[in-house]
Short mmCIF file of C-alpha atoms in Angstrom, two decimals:
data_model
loop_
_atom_site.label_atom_id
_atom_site.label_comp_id
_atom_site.label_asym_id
_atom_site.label_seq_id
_atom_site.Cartn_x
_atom_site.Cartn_y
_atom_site.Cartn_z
CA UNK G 1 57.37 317.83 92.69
CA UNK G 2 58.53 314.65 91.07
CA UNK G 3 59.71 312.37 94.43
CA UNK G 4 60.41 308.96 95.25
CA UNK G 5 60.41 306.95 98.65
CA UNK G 6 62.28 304.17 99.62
CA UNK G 7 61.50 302.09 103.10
CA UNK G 8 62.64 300.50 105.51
CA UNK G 9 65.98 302.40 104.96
CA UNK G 10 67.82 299.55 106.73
CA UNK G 11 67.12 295.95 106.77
CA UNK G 12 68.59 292.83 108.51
CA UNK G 13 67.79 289.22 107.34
CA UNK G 14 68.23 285.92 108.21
CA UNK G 15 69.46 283.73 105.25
CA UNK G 16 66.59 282.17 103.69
CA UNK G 17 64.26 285.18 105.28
CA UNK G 18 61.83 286.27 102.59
CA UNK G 19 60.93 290.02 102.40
CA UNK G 20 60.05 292.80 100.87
CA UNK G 21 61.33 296.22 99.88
CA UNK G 22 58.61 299.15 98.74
CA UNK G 23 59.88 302.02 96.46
CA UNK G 24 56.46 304.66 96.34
CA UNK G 25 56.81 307.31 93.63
CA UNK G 26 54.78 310.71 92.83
CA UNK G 27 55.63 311.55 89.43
CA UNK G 28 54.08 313.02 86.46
CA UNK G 29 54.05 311.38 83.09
CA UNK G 30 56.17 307.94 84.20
CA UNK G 31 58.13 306.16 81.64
CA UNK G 32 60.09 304.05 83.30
CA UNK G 33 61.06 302.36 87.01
CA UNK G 34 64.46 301.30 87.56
CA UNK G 35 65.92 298.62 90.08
CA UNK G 36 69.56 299.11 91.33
CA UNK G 37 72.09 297.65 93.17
CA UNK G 38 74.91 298.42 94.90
CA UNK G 39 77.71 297.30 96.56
CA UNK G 40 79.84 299.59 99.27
CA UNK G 41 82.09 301.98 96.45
CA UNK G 42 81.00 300.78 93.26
CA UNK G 43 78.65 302.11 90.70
CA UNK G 44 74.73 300.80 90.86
CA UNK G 45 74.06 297.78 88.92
CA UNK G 46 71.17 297.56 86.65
CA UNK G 47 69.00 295.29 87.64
CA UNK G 48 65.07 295.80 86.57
CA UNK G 49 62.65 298.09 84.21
CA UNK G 50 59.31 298.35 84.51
CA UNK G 51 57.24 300.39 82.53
CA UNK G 52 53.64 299.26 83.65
CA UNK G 53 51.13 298.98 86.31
CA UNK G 54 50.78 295.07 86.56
CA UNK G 55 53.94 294.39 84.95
CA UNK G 56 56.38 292.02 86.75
CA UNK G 57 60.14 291.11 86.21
CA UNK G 58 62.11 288.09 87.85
CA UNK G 59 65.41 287.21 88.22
CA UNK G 60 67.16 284.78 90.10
CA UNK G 61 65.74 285.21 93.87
CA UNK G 62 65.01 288.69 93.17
CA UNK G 63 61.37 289.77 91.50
CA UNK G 64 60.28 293.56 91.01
CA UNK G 65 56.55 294.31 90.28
CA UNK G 66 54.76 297.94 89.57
CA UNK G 67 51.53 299.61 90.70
CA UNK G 68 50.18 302.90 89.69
CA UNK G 69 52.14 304.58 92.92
CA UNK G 70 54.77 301.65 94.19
CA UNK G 71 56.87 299.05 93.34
CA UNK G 72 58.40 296.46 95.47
CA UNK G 73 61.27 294.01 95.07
CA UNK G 74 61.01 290.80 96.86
CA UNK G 75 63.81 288.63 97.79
CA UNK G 76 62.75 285.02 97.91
CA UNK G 77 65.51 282.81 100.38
CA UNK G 78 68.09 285.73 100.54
CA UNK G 79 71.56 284.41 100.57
CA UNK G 80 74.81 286.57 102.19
CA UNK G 81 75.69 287.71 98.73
CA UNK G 82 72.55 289.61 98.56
CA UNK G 83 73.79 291.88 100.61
CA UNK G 84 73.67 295.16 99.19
CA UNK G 85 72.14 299.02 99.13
CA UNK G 86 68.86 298.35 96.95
CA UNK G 87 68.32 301.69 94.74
CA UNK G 88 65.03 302.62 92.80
CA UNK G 89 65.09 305.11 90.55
CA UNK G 90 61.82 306.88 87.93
CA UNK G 91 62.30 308.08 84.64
CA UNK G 92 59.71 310.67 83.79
CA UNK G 93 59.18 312.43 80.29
CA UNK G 94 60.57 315.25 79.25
CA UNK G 95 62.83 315.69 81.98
CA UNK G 96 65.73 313.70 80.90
CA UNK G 97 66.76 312.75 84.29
CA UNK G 98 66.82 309.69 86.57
CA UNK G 99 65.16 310.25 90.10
CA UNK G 100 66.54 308.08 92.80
CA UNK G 101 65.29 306.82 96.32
CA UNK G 102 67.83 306.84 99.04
CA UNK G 103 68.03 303.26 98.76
CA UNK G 104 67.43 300.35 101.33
CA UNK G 105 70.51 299.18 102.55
CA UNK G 106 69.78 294.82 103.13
CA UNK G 107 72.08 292.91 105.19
CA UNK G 108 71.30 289.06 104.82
CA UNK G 109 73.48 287.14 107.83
CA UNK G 110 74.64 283.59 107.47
CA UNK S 1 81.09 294.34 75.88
CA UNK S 2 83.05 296.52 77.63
CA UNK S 3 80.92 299.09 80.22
CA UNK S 4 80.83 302.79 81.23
CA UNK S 5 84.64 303.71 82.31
CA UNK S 6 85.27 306.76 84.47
CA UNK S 7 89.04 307.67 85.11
CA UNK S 8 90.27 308.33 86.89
CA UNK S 9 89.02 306.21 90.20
CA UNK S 10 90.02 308.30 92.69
CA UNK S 11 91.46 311.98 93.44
CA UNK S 12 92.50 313.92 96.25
CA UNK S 13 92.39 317.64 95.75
CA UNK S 14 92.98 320.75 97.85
CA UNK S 15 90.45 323.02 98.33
CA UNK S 16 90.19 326.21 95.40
CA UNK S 17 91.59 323.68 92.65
CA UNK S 18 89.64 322.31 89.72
CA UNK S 19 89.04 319.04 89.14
CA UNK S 20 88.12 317.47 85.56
CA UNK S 21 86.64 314.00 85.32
CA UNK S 22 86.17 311.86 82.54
CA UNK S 23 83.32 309.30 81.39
CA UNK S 24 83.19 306.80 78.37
CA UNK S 25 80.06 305.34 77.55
CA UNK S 26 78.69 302.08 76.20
CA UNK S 27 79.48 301.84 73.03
CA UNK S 28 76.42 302.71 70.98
CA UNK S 29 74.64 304.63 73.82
CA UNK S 30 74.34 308.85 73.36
CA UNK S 31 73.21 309.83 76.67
CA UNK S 32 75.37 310.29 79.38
CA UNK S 33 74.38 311.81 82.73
CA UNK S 34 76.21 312.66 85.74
CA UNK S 35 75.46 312.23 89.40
CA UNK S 36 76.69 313.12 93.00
CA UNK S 37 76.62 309.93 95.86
CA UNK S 38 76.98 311.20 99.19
CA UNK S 39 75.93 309.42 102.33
CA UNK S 40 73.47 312.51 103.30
CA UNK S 41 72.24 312.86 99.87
CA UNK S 42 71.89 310.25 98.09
CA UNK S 43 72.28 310.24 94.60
CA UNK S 44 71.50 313.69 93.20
CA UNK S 45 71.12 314.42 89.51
CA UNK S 46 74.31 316.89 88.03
CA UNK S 47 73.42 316.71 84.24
CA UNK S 48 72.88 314.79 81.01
CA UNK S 49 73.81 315.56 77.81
CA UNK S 50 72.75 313.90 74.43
CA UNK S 51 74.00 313.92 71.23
CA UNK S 52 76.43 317.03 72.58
CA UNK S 53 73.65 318.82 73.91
CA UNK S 54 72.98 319.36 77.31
CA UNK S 55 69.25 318.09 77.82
CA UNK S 56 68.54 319.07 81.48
CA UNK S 57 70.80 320.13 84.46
CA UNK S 58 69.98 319.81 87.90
CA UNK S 59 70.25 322.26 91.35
CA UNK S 60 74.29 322.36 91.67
CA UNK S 61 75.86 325.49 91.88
CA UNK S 62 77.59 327.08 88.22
CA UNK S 63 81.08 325.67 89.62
CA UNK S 64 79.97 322.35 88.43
CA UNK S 65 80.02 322.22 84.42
CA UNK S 66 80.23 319.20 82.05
CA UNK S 67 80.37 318.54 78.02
CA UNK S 68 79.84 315.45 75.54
CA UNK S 69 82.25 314.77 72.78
CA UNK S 70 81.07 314.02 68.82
CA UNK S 71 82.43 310.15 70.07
CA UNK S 72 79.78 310.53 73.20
CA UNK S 73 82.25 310.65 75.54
CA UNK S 74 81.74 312.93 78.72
CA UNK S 75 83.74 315.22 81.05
CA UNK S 76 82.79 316.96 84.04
CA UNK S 77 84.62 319.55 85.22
CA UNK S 78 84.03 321.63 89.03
CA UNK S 79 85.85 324.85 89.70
CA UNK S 80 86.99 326.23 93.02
CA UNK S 81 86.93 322.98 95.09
CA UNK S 82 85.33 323.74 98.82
CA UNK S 83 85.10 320.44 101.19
CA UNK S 84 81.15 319.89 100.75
CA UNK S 85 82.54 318.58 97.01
CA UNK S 86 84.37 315.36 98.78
CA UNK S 87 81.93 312.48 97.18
CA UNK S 88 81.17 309.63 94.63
CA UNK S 89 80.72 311.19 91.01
CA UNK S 90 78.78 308.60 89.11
CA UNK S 91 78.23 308.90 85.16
CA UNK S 92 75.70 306.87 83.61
CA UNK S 93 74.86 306.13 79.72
CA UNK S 94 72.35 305.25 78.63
CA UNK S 95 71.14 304.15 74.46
CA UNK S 96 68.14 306.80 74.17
CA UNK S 97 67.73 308.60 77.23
CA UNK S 98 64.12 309.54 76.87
CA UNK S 99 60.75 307.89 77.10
CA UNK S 100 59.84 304.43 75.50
CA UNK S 101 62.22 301.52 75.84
CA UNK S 102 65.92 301.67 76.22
CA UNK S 103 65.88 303.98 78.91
CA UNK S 104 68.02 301.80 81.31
CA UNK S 105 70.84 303.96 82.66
CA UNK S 106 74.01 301.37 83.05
CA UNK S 107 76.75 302.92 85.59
CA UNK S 108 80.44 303.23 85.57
CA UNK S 109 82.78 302.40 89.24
CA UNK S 110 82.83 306.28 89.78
CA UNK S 111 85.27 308.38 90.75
CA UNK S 112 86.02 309.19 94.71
CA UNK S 113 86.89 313.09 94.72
CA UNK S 114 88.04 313.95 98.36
CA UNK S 115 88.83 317.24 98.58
CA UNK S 116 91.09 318.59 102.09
#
């Protein structure tokens, strides 16, 4: 069955505090990898796609890469108005559907 | 150019009504899908329809039913209203939907459904 893992589910950090958040994914036939965020009642916001092991995608302080069974987002010098709930989400063939993680919910303190 | 809209934001519903909500899509984009946010859950797939077709339907019960429009817009509808509905209903369009490029999924605000 088509699944995808997000850790650590929460995550508290300084500002400035570089880190890391892993999205691992078991799917069949992968088109795409998706990068989300949101803030507290609002819709996700689009943020990456990655279709590719090796491929790589940057954007402001924020830079999403892909292996064959992960991806990670790193946030280089996190600011306060990072904070957010961090949402991956696979696109496989065929299925028409978006598979989301349960997210990893950042808090970045002044 | 303008996003997804949902109307309406928010609704508060008894229990045993029906609810319709309502999704407009990028302009341009023919797949719309529809998801359930709750706290416990996550986001959980409902449904997505393309071109007025539905394309694939995930594991909600038959109360929960939606349709596309010739213009691409969307409406979900859910019948007999029990508590365990209360939650953020997301729609998302997308310009393809399917493999290859242009699979991005943009979202709309949602709409809060609290049902009492």
């Amino acid at each position: 069955e088509d699944q995808v893992t997000q850790s650590p589910e929460a995550l508290r950090l300084q500002e400035g505090e570089s880190s890391s958040l892993n999205c691992s994914y078991t799917v069949s036939g992968l088109r795409g990898l998706f990068w989300y965020r949101q803030d507290p009642g609002k819709g996700p916001e689009f943020l990456f796609t990655l279709y590719s092991a090796g491929e790589e995608k940057e954007k402001e302080r924020l830079k999403a890469t892909l292996t064959k069974k992960e991806s990670f987002l790193h946030i280089t010098a996190p600011k306060p108005e990072d904070s957010a709930t961090y949402l991956c989400a696979v696109y496989t063939s065929g299925t028409y559907k978006y598979i989301f993680g349960t997210g990893t919910r950042l808090k970045v303190l002044a | 150019k303008a996003g997804v809209t949902q109307t309406p934001r928010y609704l508060i519903k008894t229990r045993g009504q029906q609810v319709t909500l309502s999704c407009s899509p990028i302009s341009g984009h023919r797949s719309v899908s529809w998801y359930q946010q709750t706290p416990g859950q996550g986001l959980q797939f409902l449904f997505e329809y393309f071109s007025e077709t539905q394309r694939n339907k995930g594991n909600f019960p038959g109360r929960f039913s939606g349709r596309q429009f010739s213009n691409s817009r969307s409406e979900m509808n859910v019948s007999t209203l029990e508590l365990g509905d209360s939650a953020l209903y997301l729609c998302a369009s997308s310009l393809e939907g399917w493999a290859g490029e242009n699979t991005e999924a943009f979202f709309g605000q949602g709409t809060r459904l609290t049902v009492v």
